[in-house]
Short mmCIF file of C-alpha atoms in Angstrom, two decimals:
data_model
loop_
_atom_site.label_atom_id
_atom_site.label_comp_id
_atom_site.label_asym_id
_atom_site.label_seq_id
_atom_site.Cartn_x
_atom_site.Cartn_y
_atom_site.Cartn_z
CA MET Y 183 24.46 5.81 -1.94
CA THR Y 184 24.28 8.22 0.99
CA ASP Y 185 22.43 11.53 1.14
CA THR Y 186 24.08 12.73 4.34
CA PRO Y 187 25.78 16.09 3.66
CA THR Y 188 29.01 17.23 5.27
CA THR Y 189 28.27 18.71 8.70
CA PRO Y 190 29.22 22.41 8.93
CA PRO Y 191 31.87 23.29 11.55
CA THR Y 192 29.34 25.32 13.57
CA VAL Y 193 27.08 22.30 13.97
CA THR Y 194 30.01 20.00 14.72
CA ALA Y 195 31.13 22.42 17.45
CA ALA Y 196 27.62 22.59 18.92
CA LEU Y 197 27.40 18.79 19.01
CA ALA Y 198 30.73 18.67 20.84
CA ARG Y 199 29.65 21.23 23.46
CA VAL Y 200 26.32 19.62 24.40
CA ASP Y 201 26.42 16.56 26.67
CA GLU Y 202 23.88 14.18 25.14
CA THR Y 203 23.95 11.92 28.21
CA HIS Y 204 22.93 14.87 30.41
CA TYR Y 205 19.65 15.11 28.49
CA ARG Y 206 19.02 11.55 27.35
CA GLY Y 207 20.70 9.32 29.91
CA THR Y 208 23.32 6.68 29.23
CA ASP Y 209 20.88 4.53 27.26
CA LYS Y 210 19.57 7.52 25.20
CA ARG Y 211 16.04 6.62 26.37
CA ALA Y 212 15.47 9.00 29.26
CA VAL Y 213 12.24 10.18 27.63
CA ARG Y 214 9.75 8.32 25.46
CA GLN Y 215 10.16 10.32 22.24
CA THR Y 216 13.71 11.07 21.12
CA THR Y 217 15.27 11.73 17.74
CA PRO Y 218 18.63 10.05 17.06
CA ALA Y 219 21.54 12.50 17.23
CA SER Y 220 22.53 11.51 13.70
CA VAL Y 221 19.15 12.66 12.36
CA ILE Y 222 19.32 15.97 14.24
CA GLU Y 223 22.84 16.43 12.86
CA ARG Y 224 21.53 15.86 9.34
CA HIS Y 225 18.74 18.42 9.66
CA LEU Y 226 20.32 21.23 11.72
CA PRO Y 227 22.44 22.56 8.80
CA LEU Y 228 19.25 23.15 6.80
CA LEU Y 229 18.24 25.84 9.31
CA ASP Y 230 21.39 27.91 8.77
CA ILE Y 231 21.17 29.40 12.26
CA GLN Y 232 23.37 32.46 12.73
CA GLU Y 233 24.66 34.07 15.93
CA GLY Y 234 21.99 36.19 17.59
CA MET Y 235 18.95 34.61 15.91
CA ARG Y 236 15.60 33.97 17.58
CA VAL Y 237 14.56 30.33 17.15
CA LEU Y 238 11.24 28.59 17.84
CA GLU Y 239 11.35 24.84 18.43
CA ILE Y 240 8.19 22.72 18.24
CA GLY Y 241 8.66 19.51 20.24
CA THR Y 242 11.02 19.74 23.22
CA GLY Y 243 11.52 16.04 23.85
CA SER Y 244 14.57 15.47 26.04
CA GLY Y 245 15.81 19.05 25.61
CA TYR Y 246 18.95 17.90 23.79
CA SER Y 247 17.99 19.49 20.47
CA THR Y 248 17.01 22.70 22.31
CA ALA Y 249 20.51 22.94 23.77
CA LEU Y 250 22.02 22.46 20.31
CA LEU Y 251 19.86 25.29 18.96
CA ALA Y 252 20.97 27.51 21.84
CA GLU Y 253 24.60 26.79 21.06
CA LEU Y 254 24.06 27.73 17.40
CA ALA Y 255 22.16 30.95 18.26
CA GLY Y 256 24.85 31.91 20.79
CA PRO Y 257 24.65 34.14 23.86
CA ARG Y 258 22.96 36.96 21.92
CA GLY Y 259 20.29 34.64 20.51
CA THR Y 260 17.20 33.11 22.08
CA VAL Y 261 15.44 29.76 21.78
CA VAL Y 262 11.79 29.20 22.66
CA SER Y 263 10.79 25.53 22.88
CA VAL Y 264 7.15 24.40 23.04
CA ASP Y 265 5.85 20.98 24.00
CA VAL Y 266 2.36 19.77 24.83
CA GLU Y 267 3.65 17.57 27.69
CA ALA Y 268 4.16 19.62 30.86
CA ASP Y 269 6.40 16.94 32.43
CA LEU Y 270 8.86 17.25 29.54
CA ILE Y 271 8.97 21.03 29.90
CA THR Y 272 9.61 20.80 33.66
CA ARG Y 273 12.34 18.23 33.11
CA ALA Y 274 14.02 20.17 30.29
CA THR Y 275 13.91 23.45 32.20
CA GLY Y 276 15.80 21.88 35.09
CA LEU Y 277 18.40 20.30 32.83
CA HIS Y 278 18.99 23.57 30.95
CA HIS Y 279 19.49 25.35 34.27
CA GLN Y 280 21.99 22.72 35.39
CA ALA Y 281 23.87 23.04 32.09
CA GLY Y 282 24.07 26.81 32.46
CA TYR Y 283 21.80 27.89 29.60
CA THR Y 284 20.16 31.27 30.12
CA THR Y 285 18.82 31.94 26.61
CA ILE Y 286 16.23 29.13 26.52
CA THR Y 287 12.54 29.56 27.33
CA SER Y 288 10.55 26.31 27.62
CA LEU Y 289 6.77 26.53 27.34
CA THR Y 290 3.96 24.05 27.83
CA GLY Y 291 1.43 24.42 25.03
CA ASP Y 292 0.07 23.25 21.71
CA GLY Y 293 2.93 23.54 19.24
CA TYR Y 294 0.41 23.95 16.43
CA THR Y 295 -0.23 27.51 17.65
CA GLY Y 296 3.48 28.33 18.06
CA ALA Y 297 4.52 30.96 20.62
CA PRO Y 298 2.86 34.23 19.54
CA ASP Y 299 3.90 36.17 22.65
CA HIS Y 300 7.57 35.58 21.77
CA ALA Y 301 7.41 36.24 18.00
CA PRO Y 302 8.85 37.19 15.58
CA PHE Y 303 11.37 34.42 14.98
CA ASP Y 304 14.18 34.05 12.47
CA ARG Y 305 13.90 30.28 12.40
CA LEU Y 306 11.31 27.64 13.31
CA VAL Y 307 12.03 23.93 13.51
CA ALA Y 308 9.52 21.17 14.24
CA TRP Y 309 10.45 17.65 15.32
CA THR Y 310 6.83 16.52 15.01
CA THR Y 311 4.45 16.34 12.06
CA PRO Y 312 1.44 18.69 11.85
CA PRO Y 313 -1.57 17.92 9.60
CA HIS Y 314 -0.43 20.79 7.34
CA LEU Y 315 1.82 23.87 7.56
CA PRO Y 316 0.03 25.98 10.21
CA THR Y 317 -0.81 29.62 9.55
CA ALA Y 318 0.51 30.46 13.03
CA TRP Y 319 4.00 29.23 12.17
CA VAL Y 320 4.21 31.26 8.98
CA GLU Y 321 2.88 34.38 10.71
CA GLN Y 322 5.38 34.10 13.56
CA VAL Y 323 8.49 33.81 11.36
CA ARG Y 324 9.82 37.04 9.84
CA PRO Y 325 9.85 37.47 6.05
CA GLY Y 326 12.97 35.78 4.73
CA GLY Y 327 13.06 33.49 7.76
CA ILE Y 328 13.09 29.72 7.48
CA ILE Y 329 10.71 27.01 8.67
CA LEU Y 330 11.97 23.43 8.75
CA ALA Y 331 9.23 20.89 9.42
CA PRO Y 332 8.07 17.41 8.44
CA LEU Y 333 5.01 17.81 6.24
CA VAL Y 334 2.63 15.37 4.58
CA CYS Y 335 3.13 15.60 0.79
CA ALA Y 336 0.11 13.69 -0.49
CA PRO Y 337 -3.23 12.24 0.71
CA ILE Y 338 -1.65 8.84 1.27
CA ALA Y 339 -0.03 7.30 4.34
CA TYR Y 340 3.71 7.59 5.00
CA SER Y 341 4.23 10.44 2.54
CA THR Y 342 6.15 12.79 4.83
CA ALA Y 343 9.27 14.76 3.89
CA MET Y 344 11.24 17.50 5.62
CA ALA Y 345 10.25 20.80 4.04
CA ARG Y 346 12.48 23.86 4.23
CA VAL Y 347 10.17 26.80 3.65
CA THR Y 348 11.32 30.40 3.22
CA VAL Y 349 8.66 32.84 4.44
CA ALA Y 350 7.58 35.41 1.85
CA ASN Y 351 7.11 39.14 2.50
CA ASP Y 352 3.33 38.70 2.85
CA HIS Y 353 3.77 35.91 5.43
CA THR Y 354 2.89 33.11 3.05
CA PRO Y 355 5.08 30.11 2.14
CA GLY Y 356 7.80 31.07 -0.34
CA PRO Y 357 10.43 28.82 -1.96
CA ILE Y 358 10.44 25.20 -0.75
CA THR Y 359 13.12 22.52 -0.81
CA LEU Y 360 12.67 18.96 0.43
CA SER Y 361 14.87 16.45 2.19
CA ARG Y 362 14.47 13.00 3.69
CA GLY Y 363 12.89 12.82 7.15
CA GLN Y 364 10.04 11.35 9.19
CA TYR Y 365 8.90 12.46 12.65
CA VAL Y 366 6.05 11.43 14.93
CA PRO Y 367 2.61 12.99 14.41
CA MET Y 368 1.69 15.97 16.58
CA THR Y 369 -0.30 15.04 19.66
CA THR Y 370 -2.69 17.91 18.91
CA PRO Y 371 -4.29 18.29 16.53
CA ALA Y 372 -4.37 14.52 16.11
CA LEU Y 373 -2.71 13.07 13.03
CA ASN Y 374 -1.69 9.48 12.99
CA ARG Y 375 0.54 7.72 10.55
CA SER Y 376 -2.25 5.66 9.02
CA ARG Y 377 -4.59 8.68 8.79
CA TYR Y 378 -5.21 7.97 5.11
CA ALA Y 379 -5.58 4.22 5.53
CA THR Y 380 -8.24 2.57 3.39
CA VAL Y 381 -8.20 -0.51 5.63
CA SER Y 382 -6.27 -0.74 8.91
CA ARG Y 383 -6.19 -3.66 11.34
CA VAL Y 384 -3.96 -5.21 13.99
CA ILE Y 385 -2.91 -8.65 12.74
CA ASP Y 386 -1.74 -11.56 14.90
CA GLY Y 387 -0.90 -9.53 17.96
CA GLU Y 388 1.32 -6.96 16.22
CA ARG Y 389 1.63 -3.72 18.20
CA SER Y 390 0.95 -1.49 15.19
CA PRO Y 391 -1.81 -2.07 12.66
CA SER Y 392 -1.20 -3.34 9.16
CA TYR Y 393 -2.90 -1.19 6.53
CA ILE Y 394 -3.30 -0.27 2.91
CA SER Y 395 -3.59 3.35 1.85
CA ALA Y 396 -4.87 3.51 -1.72
CA PRO Y 397 -6.62 6.69 -2.89
CA TRP Y 398 -8.06 4.91 -5.93
CA LEU Y 399 -9.59 2.28 -3.69
CA THR Y 400 -10.90 4.77 -1.14
CA ALA Y 401 -12.66 6.61 -3.97
CA THR Y 402 -14.63 3.49 -4.92
CA GLU Y 403 -16.27 3.33 -1.47
CA ASP Y 404 -16.39 -0.43 -2.03
CA GLN Y 405 -15.56 -1.93 1.36
CA ASP Y 406 -15.66 -5.52 0.11
CA LEU Y 407 -13.12 -4.70 -2.61
CA ALA Y 408 -10.96 -2.86 -0.08
CA GLU Y 409 -10.95 -5.90 2.20
CA ALA Y 410 -10.05 -8.15 -0.73
CA VAL Y 411 -7.10 -5.94 -1.74
CA PHE Y 412 -5.97 -5.70 1.90
CA THR Y 413 -6.04 -9.49 2.21
CA ARG Y 414 -4.15 -9.88 -1.07
CA MET Y 415 -1.44 -7.57 0.28
CA LEU Y 416 -1.19 -9.53 3.53
CA ASN Y 417 -0.92 -12.85 1.67
CA ALA Y 418 1.46 -11.69 -1.09
CA ALA Y 419 3.97 -14.54 -1.08
CA HIS Y 420 6.29 -13.78 -3.99
CA THR Y 421 9.50 -11.90 -3.15
CA GLU Y 422 12.62 -11.08 -5.11
CA PRO Y 423 15.64 -8.85 -4.55
CA VAL Y 424 15.87 -5.24 -5.66
CA ASP Y 425 19.10 -3.31 -6.17
CA ILE Y 426 18.05 -0.22 -4.21
CA GLY Y 427 19.05 0.05 -0.58
CA TRP Y 428 18.29 2.37 2.30
CA PRO Y 429 18.12 5.40 2.27
CA GLU Y 430 18.01 5.58 -1.54
CA ILE Y 431 14.73 3.67 -1.57
CA GLU Y 432 13.13 6.58 0.31
CA HIS Y 433 13.95 8.86 -2.64
CA PHE Y 434 12.27 6.40 -5.00
CA LYS Y 435 9.19 6.39 -2.78
CA LEU Y 436 8.74 10.18 -2.87
CA TRP Y 437 9.48 10.28 -6.62
CA THR Y 438 6.76 7.66 -7.16
CA ILE Y 439 4.28 9.56 -5.00
CA ALA Y 440 5.02 12.76 -6.94
CA HIS Y 441 4.20 11.01 -10.23
CA LYS Y 442 0.86 9.62 -8.96
CA PRO Y 443 0.84 6.36 -10.95
CA ALA Y 444 -2.49 4.58 -11.38
CA GLY Y 445 -3.13 2.29 -8.43
CA LEU Y 446 -0.58 4.00 -6.14
CA THR Y 447 -0.69 2.33 -2.74
CA MET Y 448 1.23 2.54 0.54
CA ALA Y 449 1.04 -0.48 2.79
CA GLN Y 450 2.18 -1.71 6.17
CA ARG Y 451 2.44 -5.47 6.71
CA GLY Y 452 3.64 -6.25 10.21
CA LYS Y 453 6.98 -4.46 10.48
CA GLU Y 454 7.34 -4.06 6.71
CA THR Y 455 6.51 -0.73 5.03
CA MET Y 456 5.85 -0.86 1.28
CA VAL Y 457 5.02 1.37 -1.70
CA GLY Y 458 3.58 0.02 -4.91
CA ILE Y 459 0.59 -0.65 -7.10
CA THR Y 460 -2.70 -2.40 -6.42
CA THR Y 461 -5.57 -3.20 -8.77
CA THR Y 462 -8.80 -5.11 -8.36
CA ASP Y 463 -6.87 -8.31 -9.14
CA ASN Y 464 -3.16 -7.80 -8.36
CA ALA Y 465 -0.66 -6.26 -5.96
CA GLY Y 466 3.01 -5.41 -6.38
CA PHE Y 467 5.23 -3.49 -3.97
CA VAL Y 468 8.73 -2.38 -3.12
CA ALA Y 469 9.41 -3.02 0.56
CA LEU Y 470 11.18 0.04 1.99
CA PHE Y 471 12.32 -1.43 5.29
CA PRO Y 472 13.38 -3.23 7.38
CA ASN Y 473 14.75 -4.92 4.22
CA THR Y 474 14.36 -3.67 0.66
CA ARG Y 475 12.85 -6.22 -1.75
CA LEU Y 476 10.01 -6.68 -4.23
CA VAL Y 477 6.78 -8.23 -2.93
CA ALA Y 478 3.82 -9.38 -5.03
CA ASP Y 479 0.91 -11.76 -5.29
CA SER Y 480 2.84 -13.67 -7.99
CA ALA Y 481 6.02 -13.50 -10.05
CA THR Y 482 3.96 -12.67 -13.15
CA SER Y 483 1.70 -10.10 -11.48
CA PRO Y 484 0.88 -7.15 -13.80
CA ALA Y 485 1.14 -4.88 -10.75
CA LEU Y 486 4.67 -6.15 -10.13
CA GLU Y 487 5.55 -5.51 -13.77
CA TYR Y 488 4.32 -1.93 -13.33
CA VAL Y 489 6.49 -1.51 -10.23
CA ARG Y 490 9.52 -2.84 -12.11
CA ALA Y 491 8.80 -0.32 -14.89
CA LEU Y 492 8.62 2.52 -12.36
CA ILE Y 493 11.97 1.51 -10.91
CA GLN Y 494 13.50 1.43 -14.38
CA GLU Y 495 12.06 4.85 -15.23
CA TRP Y 496 13.45 6.29 -11.98
CA LYS Y 497 16.88 4.89 -12.82
CA GLU Y 498 16.75 6.24 -16.37
CA HIS Y 499 16.06 9.70 -14.94
CA GLY Y 500 19.28 9.45 -12.92
CA ARG Y 501 17.81 8.15 -9.66
CA PRO Y 502 16.44 11.59 -8.63
CA THR Y 503 16.58 12.38 -4.94
CA ILE Y 504 13.98 14.11 -2.78
CA ASP Y 505 15.79 17.44 -2.89
CA THR Y 506 15.41 17.58 -6.69
CA LEU Y 507 11.61 17.27 -6.55
CA GLY Y 508 9.45 20.32 -7.02
CA ALA Y 509 6.91 21.30 -4.38
CA HIS Y 510 4.20 23.88 -3.89
CA THR Y 511 1.60 24.75 -1.28
CA THR Y 512 -2.14 25.19 -1.55
CA PRO Y 513 -4.24 27.07 1.05
CA THR Y 514 -6.25 24.94 3.43
CA HIS Y 515 -8.10 25.48 6.69
CA GLN Y 516 -5.68 27.26 9.09
CA GLY Y 517 -2.66 26.81 6.87
CA TRP Y 518 -1.23 25.29 3.71
CA THR Y 519 -1.01 21.78 2.31
CA LEU Y 520 2.27 20.69 0.73
CA MET Y 521 2.07 19.00 -2.67
CA LEU Y 522 4.79 17.38 -4.76
CA ASP Y 523 5.35 18.40 -8.37
CA PRO Y 524 6.19 15.63 -10.88
CA ASN Y 525 8.81 17.80 -12.60
CA PRO Y 526 12.27 18.41 -11.10
CA ARG Y 527 12.77 21.53 -9.02
CA ASN Y 528 14.25 24.47 -10.87
CA THR Y 529 17.65 24.89 -9.25
CA VAL Y 530 18.82 27.80 -11.45
#
């Protein structure tokens, strides 16, 4: 299964007109943080940028995506791009000048606060994950405008989805649709990927920490139990194949998170990211990548049986994808938190 939609002609034309090598170098690694062109291509159509629009970009990176936005907005449009790293802004400004772009303004600043002096905008896109949907973003986009941003969907690690939010007349979040997507946490305010980790630790020289993120376990405030469950996850030796590949497994993950099963747990073990169920005595997971498979403390683990049942239920519901999930926002400090609804989105 693939969830990659057909690329609109306007986006295809923009991709053809922008020289990726000019911004990213021949190895595509000219700057530290870059988003693959294929991912940008998948998300740009969701913005529905029209000729003459004003666009705010949060996260300049190499400047490649900024140039694509400028192509879509056309000579009568404008693009304002904000990045917290001054060196990236200086670099991108020079490259835009060399490429002949005159409708791009690149600003050094905290993307969380947007660009109030340049508002209002018709569109806002973020290539970095804030702790919630910031009030500043919603205030700076006109009613009826669109915000596309990666947002955390639940108080559990690795629960991010791309949210397409239409701004309501009173500058609050209106209708929301979701799609697959993960981007790096914003540098400020700090939000790291294992923010909700119950236990997190670097194991055997790995660059990134292994962790478990289990709301049920965090609520117990029992550190000894948390360590025991973490160790059980690390030592889970039983594996077996599963007939769900990438990226379909990502849809199963968000569907599972939306349904909040008892014992819901996200885990990272070395390079392996997993979603599943933990209890005081058992652990069962679906490994999302690098390779999809089932992982458990034993072949007869009750937690593994629960995971198998969740997979079967998801299949019986027609293997629902992220874009069919319902979502709503709740007010929080300086913005809104995105929450998943267990029932399918009303598409009528």
